[in-house]
PDB file of C-alpha atoms and ligand atoms in Angstrom:
ATOM      1  CA  MET A  10      -7.006   9.874 -23.693  1.00  0.00           C
ATOM      2  CA  ASP A  11      -3.345   9.133 -22.833  1.00  0.00           C
ATOM      3  CA  PRO A  12      -2.912   6.186 -20.422  1.00  0.00           C
ATOM      4  CA  ILE A  13      -2.839   7.444 -16.834  1.00  0.00           C
ATOM      5  CA  PRO A  14      -0.336   5.617 -14.586  1.00  0.00           C
ATOM      6  CA  LEU A  15      -1.508   4.936 -11.030  1.00  0.00           C
ATOM      7  CA  PHE A  16       0.767   5.954  -8.169  1.00  0.00           C
ATOM      8  CA  ASN A  17       0.041   2.976  -5.955  1.00  0.00           C
ATOM      9  CA  GLN A  18       0.241   0.420  -8.781  1.00  0.00           C
ATOM     10  CA  ALA A  19       2.951   1.578 -11.140  1.00  0.00           C
ATOM     11  CA  SER A  20       2.355  -1.264 -13.570  1.00  0.00           C
ATOM     12  CA  LEU A  21      -1.326  -0.442 -14.046  1.00  0.00           C
ATOM     13  CA  VAL A  22      -2.844   2.294 -16.166  1.00  0.00           C
ATOM     14  CA  ILE A  23      -6.324   3.587 -16.696  1.00  0.00           C
ATOM     15  CA  GLN A  24      -6.865   3.956 -20.396  1.00  0.00           C
ATOM     16  CA  ASP A  25      -9.411   4.194 -23.126  1.00  0.00           C
ATOM     17  CA  CYS A  26     -10.666   0.681 -23.877  1.00  0.00           C
ATOM     18  CA  GLY A  27     -12.613   1.556 -26.982  1.00  0.00           C
ATOM     19  CA  LEU A  28     -16.291   0.722 -26.953  1.00  0.00           C
ATOM     20  CA  LYS A  29     -16.177  -0.237 -23.263  1.00  0.00           C
ATOM     21  CA  GLY A  30     -15.038   3.214 -22.114  1.00  0.00           C
ATOM     22  CA  ARG A  31     -12.153   3.519 -19.666  1.00  0.00           C
ATOM     23  CA  GLY A  32     -10.581   0.359 -18.281  1.00  0.00           C
ATOM     24  CA  VAL A  33      -7.568  -0.971 -16.394  1.00  0.00           C
ATOM     25  CA  VAL A  34      -4.594  -2.296 -18.344  1.00  0.00           C
ATOM     26  CA  THR A  35      -1.389  -3.832 -17.000  1.00  0.00           C
ATOM     27  CA  ARG A  36       1.994  -2.889 -18.385  1.00  0.00           C
ATOM     28  CA  LEU A  37       3.707  -5.833 -16.669  1.00  0.00           C
ATOM     29  CA  GLN A  38       2.974  -9.536 -16.411  1.00  0.00           C
ATOM     30  CA  ILE A  39       0.914 -10.437 -13.323  1.00  0.00           C
ATOM     31  CA  PRO A  40       1.281 -13.968 -11.893  1.00  0.00           C
ATOM     32  CA  ALA A  41      -1.894 -15.906 -11.023  1.00  0.00           C
ATOM     33  CA  ARG A  42      -3.324 -15.171  -7.571  1.00  0.00           C
ATOM     34  CA  THR A  43      -1.540 -11.832  -7.183  1.00  0.00           C
ATOM     35  CA  VAL A  44      -3.663  -9.392  -5.198  1.00  0.00           C
ATOM     36  CA  ILE A  45      -4.212  -6.535  -7.626  1.00  0.00           C
ATOM     37  CA  ASP A  46      -6.129  -4.077  -5.537  1.00  0.00           C
ATOM     38  CA  ILE A  47      -8.062  -3.660  -2.328  1.00  0.00           C
ATOM     39  CA  SER A  48     -10.859  -1.140  -2.709  1.00  0.00           C
ATOM     40  CA  PRO A  49     -12.664   0.263   0.321  1.00  0.00           C
ATOM     41  CA  ILE A  50     -16.375   0.622  -0.338  1.00  0.00           C
ATOM     42  CA  LEU A  51     -18.957   3.288   0.292  1.00  0.00           C
ATOM     43  CA  LEU A  52     -22.234   1.702   1.353  1.00  0.00           C
ATOM     44  CA  PHE A  53     -25.590   3.059   0.202  1.00  0.00           C
ATOM     45  CA  PRO A  54     -28.341   1.603   2.412  1.00  0.00           C
ATOM     46  CA  THR A  55     -31.071  -0.190   0.475  1.00  0.00           C
ATOM     47  CA  ASP A  56     -33.774   2.437   1.056  1.00  0.00           C
ATOM     48  CA  GLU A  57     -31.508   5.272  -0.047  1.00  0.00           C
ATOM     49  CA  TYR A  58     -30.318   3.356  -3.086  1.00  0.00           C
ATOM     50  CA  THR A  59     -33.805   2.325  -4.093  1.00  0.00           C
ATOM     51  CA  ALA A  60     -35.102   5.877  -3.773  1.00  0.00           C
ATOM     52  CA  HIS A  61     -32.183   7.620  -5.474  1.00  0.00           C
ATOM     53  CA  GLY A  62     -29.033   5.722  -6.419  1.00  0.00           C
ATOM     54  CA  GLN A  63     -30.580   3.344  -8.907  1.00  0.00           C
ATOM     55  CA  TYR A  64     -31.676   6.280 -11.040  1.00  0.00           C
ATOM     56  CA  THR A  65     -28.179   7.747 -11.253  1.00  0.00           C
ATOM     57  CA  GLN A  66     -24.789   6.964 -12.783  1.00  0.00           C
ATOM     58  CA  LEU A  67     -24.038   5.019  -9.612  1.00  0.00           C
ATOM     59  CA  ASP A  68     -26.083   2.168 -10.996  1.00  0.00           C
ATOM     60  CA  HIS A  69     -23.322   1.432 -13.518  1.00  0.00           C
ATOM     61  CA  TYR A  70     -20.775   1.058 -10.745  1.00  0.00           C
ATOM     62  CA  THR A  71     -22.312  -0.411  -7.604  1.00  0.00           C
ATOM     63  CA  TYR A  72     -21.906  -3.904  -6.178  1.00  0.00           C
ATOM     64  CA  ARG A  73     -24.524  -5.810  -4.251  1.00  0.00           C
ATOM     65  CA  TRP A  74     -23.719  -5.626  -0.546  1.00  0.00           C
ATOM     66  CA  GLN A  75     -25.158  -6.656   2.795  1.00  0.00           C
ATOM     67  CA  GLY A  76     -27.738  -3.997   3.610  1.00  0.00           C
ATOM     68  CA  GLY A  77     -27.557  -2.126   0.356  1.00  0.00           C
ATOM     69  CA  MET A  78     -25.328  -1.326  -2.578  1.00  0.00           C
ATOM     70  CA  ALA A  79     -21.645  -0.486  -2.490  1.00  0.00           C
ATOM     71  CA  LEU A  80     -19.451   1.758  -4.562  1.00  0.00           C
ATOM     72  CA  ALA A  81     -15.854   0.520  -4.773  1.00  0.00           C
ATOM     73  CA  MET A  82     -13.548   3.445  -4.233  1.00  0.00           C
ATOM     74  CA  GLY A  83     -10.455   3.076  -6.327  1.00  0.00           C
ATOM     75  CA  LEU A  84      -9.720   0.636  -9.092  1.00  0.00           C
ATOM     76  CA  GLY A  85     -12.710  -1.539  -8.253  1.00  0.00           C
ATOM     77  CA  SER A  86     -14.990   0.829 -10.105  1.00  0.00           C
ATOM     78  CA  MET A  87     -12.861   0.812 -13.234  1.00  0.00           C
ATOM     79  CA  PHE A  88     -12.788  -2.889 -14.162  1.00  0.00           C
ATOM     80  CA  ASN A  89     -14.788  -3.645 -17.281  1.00  0.00           C
ATOM     81  CA  HIS A  90     -16.733  -6.855 -17.819  1.00  0.00           C
ATOM     82  CA  SER A  91     -15.558  -9.973 -19.597  1.00  0.00           C
ATOM     83  CA  ASN A  92     -17.154 -13.406 -20.027  1.00  0.00           C
ATOM     84  CA  LYS A  93     -13.627 -14.709 -19.594  1.00  0.00           C
ATOM     85  CA  PRO A  94     -12.471 -12.601 -16.645  1.00  0.00           C
ATOM     86  CA  ASN A  95      -8.824 -12.563 -15.652  1.00  0.00           C
ATOM     87  CA  VAL A  96      -9.570 -10.920 -12.305  1.00  0.00           C
ATOM     88  CA  GLY A  97     -11.764 -12.268  -9.506  1.00  0.00           C
ATOM     89  CA  PHE A  98     -13.049 -10.443  -6.482  1.00  0.00           C
ATOM     90  CA  GLN A  99     -14.056 -11.179  -2.934  1.00  0.00           C
ATOM     91  CA  ARG A 100     -16.234  -8.917  -0.876  1.00  0.00           C
ATOM     92  CA  ASP A 101     -15.146  -8.467   2.753  1.00  0.00           C
ATOM     93  CA  PHE A 102     -18.322  -7.351   4.518  1.00  0.00           C
ATOM     94  CA  VAL A 103     -16.652  -6.993   7.901  1.00  0.00           C
ATOM     95  CA  ASN A 104     -13.926  -4.638   6.750  1.00  0.00           C
ATOM     96  CA  LYS A 105     -16.051  -3.019   4.029  1.00  0.00           C
ATOM     97  CA  LEU A 106     -13.671  -3.632   1.165  1.00  0.00           C
ATOM     98  CA  ILE A 107     -13.287  -5.727  -1.968  1.00  0.00           C
ATOM     99  CA  ARG A 108     -10.118  -7.676  -2.798  1.00  0.00           C
ATOM    100  CA  TYR A 109      -9.275  -8.228  -6.446  1.00  0.00           C
ATOM    101  CA  SER A 110      -6.809 -10.892  -7.543  1.00  0.00           C
ATOM    102  CA  ALA A 111      -5.497 -12.454 -10.741  1.00  0.00           C
ATOM    103  CA  LEU A 112      -7.388 -15.598 -11.756  1.00  0.00           C
ATOM    104  CA  ARG A 113      -4.547 -16.686 -14.025  1.00  0.00           C
ATOM    105  CA  ASP A 114      -1.216 -15.420 -15.292  1.00  0.00           C
ATOM    106  CA  ILE A 115      -1.946 -12.126 -17.025  1.00  0.00           C
ATOM    107  CA  GLU A 116       0.244 -10.884 -19.837  1.00  0.00           C
ATOM    108  CA  GLU A 117       1.690  -7.440 -20.297  1.00  0.00           C
ATOM    109  CA  GLY A 118      -0.738  -5.258 -22.213  1.00  0.00           C
ATOM    110  CA  GLU A 119      -3.892  -7.145 -21.245  1.00  0.00           C
ATOM    111  CA  GLU A 120      -6.947  -5.369 -19.939  1.00  0.00           C
ATOM    112  CA  LEU A 121      -7.947  -6.466 -16.448  1.00  0.00           C
ATOM    113  CA  CYS A 122     -11.605  -7.504 -16.420  1.00  0.00           C
ATOM    114  CA  ILE A 123     -13.986  -9.009 -13.910  1.00  0.00           C
ATOM    115  CA  SER A 124     -17.254 -10.773 -14.672  1.00  0.00           C
ATOM    116  CA  TYR A 125     -20.399  -8.807 -13.882  1.00  0.00           C
ATOM    117  CA  GLY A 126     -22.429 -12.012 -14.138  1.00  0.00           C
ATOM    118  CA  PRO A 127     -25.058 -13.002 -16.702  1.00  0.00           C
ATOM    119  CA  ASN A 128     -27.423 -10.031 -16.422  1.00  0.00           C
ATOM    120  CA  LEU A 129     -25.688  -7.233 -18.267  1.00  0.00           C
ATOM    121  CA  TRP A 130     -27.407  -3.888 -18.624  1.00  0.00           C
ATOM    122  CA  PHE A 131     -25.474  -2.907 -21.763  1.00  0.00           C
ATOM    123  CA  PRO A 132     -24.525  -4.593 -25.043  1.00  0.00           C
ATOM    124  CA  ASP A 133     -21.307  -6.506 -24.404  1.00  0.00           C
ATOM    125  CA  MET A 134     -18.688  -4.968 -26.655  1.00  0.00           C
ATOM    126  CA  GLU A 135     -16.037  -7.577 -25.932  1.00  0.00           C
ATOM    127  CA  ASP A 136     -17.120  -9.791 -28.810  1.00  0.00           C
ATOM    128  CA  GLU A 137     -17.404  -6.769 -31.068  1.00  0.00           C
ATOM    129  CA  GLU A 138     -13.882  -5.680 -30.171  1.00  0.00           C
ATOM    130  CA  GLU A 139     -12.545  -9.206 -30.633  1.00  0.00           C
ATOM    131  CA  SER A 140     -13.974  -9.337 -34.146  1.00  0.00           C
ATOM    132  CA  ILE A 141     -12.437  -5.926 -34.909  1.00  0.00           C
ATOM    133  CA  ARG A 142      -9.070  -7.240 -33.639  1.00  0.00           C
ATOM    134  CA  GLU A 143      -9.536 -10.420 -35.669  1.00  0.00           C
ATOM    135  CA  ASP A 144     -10.153  -8.382 -38.829  1.00  0.00           C
ATOM    136  CA  LYS A 145      -7.071  -6.300 -38.060  1.00  0.00           C
ATOM    137  CA  ARG A 146      -4.973  -9.445 -37.479  1.00  0.00           C
ATOM    138  CA  GLU A 147      -6.094 -10.816 -40.819  1.00  0.00           C
ATOM    139  CA  ARG A 148      -5.242  -7.548 -42.544  1.00  0.00           C
ATOM    140  CA  ASP A 149      -1.867  -7.356 -40.746  1.00  0.00           C
ATOM    141  CA  THR A 150      -1.064 -10.971 -41.587  1.00  0.00           C
ATOM    142  CA  ASP A 151      -1.818 -10.253 -45.221  1.00  0.00           C
ATOM    143  CA  SER A 152       0.578  -7.340 -44.995  1.00  0.00           C
ATOM    144  CA  GLY A 153       3.250  -9.400 -43.191  1.00  0.00           C
ATOM    145  CA  TYR A 154       2.721  -7.793 -39.741  1.00  0.00           C
ATOM    146  CA  ASN A 155       2.401 -10.255 -36.864  1.00  0.00           C
ATOM    147  CA  GLY A 156       0.243  -8.282 -34.392  1.00  0.00           C
ATOM    148  CA  SER A 157       1.048  -6.659 -31.040  1.00  0.00           C
ATOM    149  CA  SER A 158       1.621  -8.554 -27.781  1.00  0.00           C
ATOM    150  CA  ARG A 159      -1.716  -7.235 -26.584  1.00  0.00           C
ATOM    151  CA  ASP A 160      -3.498  -8.691 -29.598  1.00  0.00           C
ATOM    152  CA  GLN A 161      -1.912 -12.052 -28.895  1.00  0.00           C
ATOM    153  CA  ALA A 162      -2.633 -11.965 -25.169  1.00  0.00           C
ATOM    154  CA  ARG A 163      -6.270 -11.155 -25.694  1.00  0.00           C
ATOM    155  CA  SER A 164      -6.832 -14.122 -27.967  1.00  0.00           C
ATOM    156  CA  GLY A 165      -5.738 -16.594 -25.255  1.00  0.00           C
ATOM    157  CA  SER A 166      -7.694 -19.531 -23.889  1.00  0.00           C
ATOM    158  CA  PRO A 167     -10.703 -19.124 -21.586  1.00  0.00           C
ATOM    159  CA  VAL A 168     -10.107 -18.558 -17.898  1.00  0.00           C
ATOM    160  CA  SER A 169     -10.927 -21.392 -15.563  1.00  0.00           C
ATOM    161  CA  ASP A 170     -13.333 -20.869 -12.716  1.00  0.00           C
ATOM    162  CA  SER A 171     -11.892 -19.666  -9.469  1.00  0.00           C
ATOM    163  CA  GLU A 172     -12.901 -19.963  -5.876  1.00  0.00           C
ATOM    164  CA  ASP A 173     -13.092 -16.194  -5.964  1.00  0.00           C
ATOM    165  CA  GLU A 174     -16.544 -14.784  -6.039  1.00  0.00           C
ATOM    166  CA  THR A 175     -17.404 -13.692  -9.521  1.00  0.00           C
ATOM    167  CA  ALA A 176     -19.607 -10.800 -10.253  1.00  0.00           C
ATOM    168  CA  GLU A 177     -22.973 -12.332  -9.728  1.00  0.00           C
ATOM    169  CA  SER A 178     -22.616  -9.761  -6.985  1.00  0.00           C
ATOM    170  CA  PHE A 179     -21.880  -6.948  -9.389  1.00  0.00           C
ATOM    171  CA  LEU A 180     -25.187  -5.347 -10.052  1.00  0.00           C
ATOM    172  CA  GLY A 181     -26.667  -3.221 -12.728  1.00  0.00           C
ATOM    173  CA  ARG A 182     -30.056  -1.701 -13.025  1.00  0.00           C
ATOM    174  CA  PHE A 183     -31.756  -4.818 -14.410  1.00  0.00           C
ATOM    175  CA  THR A 184     -30.790  -7.096 -11.556  1.00  0.00           C
ATOM    176  CA  LEU A 185     -31.514  -4.784  -8.675  1.00  0.00           C
ATOM    177  CA  SER A 186     -34.793  -6.477  -7.826  1.00  0.00           C
ATOM    178  CA  HIS A 187     -32.960  -9.746  -7.058  1.00  0.00           C
ATOM    179  CA  THR A 188     -30.621  -8.138  -4.600  1.00  0.00           C
ATOM    180  CA  GLU A 189     -32.285  -8.583  -1.285  1.00  0.00           C
ATOM    181  CA  ASP A 190     -33.521 -12.122  -1.879  1.00  0.00           C
ATOM    182  CA  GLU A 191     -30.058 -13.290  -2.827  1.00  0.00           C
ATOM    183  CA  ASP A 192     -28.371 -11.503   0.048  1.00  0.00           C
ATOM    184  CA  ASP A 193     -30.860 -12.735   2.584  1.00  0.00           C
ATOM    185  CA  SER A 194     -30.469 -16.329   1.518  1.00  0.00           C
ATOM    186  CA  SER A 195     -26.681 -16.342   1.873  1.00  0.00           C
TER     187      SER A 195
HETATM  188  C1  SAM B 206     -17.967  -0.213 -13.572  1.00  0.00           C
HETATM  189  S1  SAM B 206     -18.060   0.703 -15.079  1.00  0.00           S
HETATM  190  C2  SAM B 206     -16.489   0.315 -15.797  1.00  0.00           C
HETATM  191  C3  SAM B 206     -15.706   1.564 -16.161  1.00  0.00           C
HETATM  192  C4  SAM B 206     -16.290   2.307 -17.339  1.00  0.00           C
HETATM  193  N1  SAM B 206     -15.837   1.693 -18.599  1.00  0.00           N
HETATM  194  C5  SAM B 206     -15.918   3.772 -17.317  1.00  0.00           C
HETATM  195  O1  SAM B 206     -15.378   4.299 -18.297  1.00  0.00           O
HETATM  196  O2  SAM B 206     -16.202   4.430 -16.312  1.00  0.00           O
HETATM  197  C6  SAM B 206     -19.266  -0.246 -15.937  1.00  0.00           C
HETATM  198  C7  SAM B 206     -19.640   0.324 -17.280  1.00  0.00           C
HETATM  199  O3  SAM B 206     -18.584   0.124 -18.231  1.00  0.00           O
HETATM  200  C8  SAM B 206     -19.106  -0.265 -19.498  1.00  0.00           C
HETATM  201  N2  SAM B 206     -18.653  -1.636 -19.800  1.00  0.00           N
HETATM  202  C9  SAM B 206     -17.979  -2.484 -18.978  1.00  0.00           C
HETATM  203  N3  SAM B 206     -17.711  -3.646 -19.584  1.00  0.00           N
HETATM  204  C10 SAM B 206     -18.221  -3.571 -20.826  1.00  0.00           C
HETATM  205  C11 SAM B 206     -18.300  -4.476 -21.926  1.00  0.00           C
HETATM  206  N4  SAM B 206     -17.786  -5.710 -21.911  1.00  0.00           N
HETATM  207  N5  SAM B 206     -18.929  -4.039 -23.059  1.00  0.00           N
HETATM  208  C12 SAM B 206     -19.464  -2.789 -23.113  1.00  0.00           C
HETATM  209  N6  SAM B 206     -19.437  -1.890 -22.112  1.00  0.00           N
HETATM  210  C13 SAM B 206     -18.821  -2.268 -20.971  1.00  0.00           C
HETATM  211  C14 SAM B 206     -20.631  -0.197 -19.376  1.00  0.00           C
HETATM  212  O4  SAM B 206     -21.038   1.080 -19.799  1.00  0.00           O
HETATM  213  C15 SAM B 206     -20.852  -0.342 -17.871  1.00  0.00           C
HETATM  214  O5  SAM B 206     -22.048   0.281 -17.442  1.00  0.00           O
END
């Protein structure tokens, strides 16, 4: 798939991110704390989601929300997961939207990832991809090539925690049963 530029965010593209499927990549540097996107959400009430949504593709995309599960309309549904996210998000229950912002300076060519939290419902391919990149770097170094800017950016240091909410609130099928307890207690 050729990278698809986004009209409202000229520096961002949706592109094939290998084993993770499609993802969001920036073509320009993004300073820390920049608001990257504001996605309105579509709310699925708990009873509807429990009866139907959780058995569908929606379950790969929905966020935990007050009163149910929410689908982020726009970029919010396209961020892949990383254990070292460079994007944080905050849910705005009143206005029914999610704000995404840069947790650190992000380099040109980096994929923008959030954290889905500890309970993933798929094998995390980030490590796999990193080892593939590492192998490639070793081969390229042997051949005198120094690697692309993206390769270098992706091997950077871990991201520090942010006051932004991380994706303990991003839910997949295996964490659904915790939803209401956690929401009720907050
Ligand atoms: C919200 S979607 C992200 C967009 C998705 N890649 C796509 O092409 O539509 C979440 C899904 O992306 C994939 N995904 C996200 N992060 C991943 C990762 N680190 N490793 C493997 N798969 C990942 C999983 O299939 C997950 O269910």
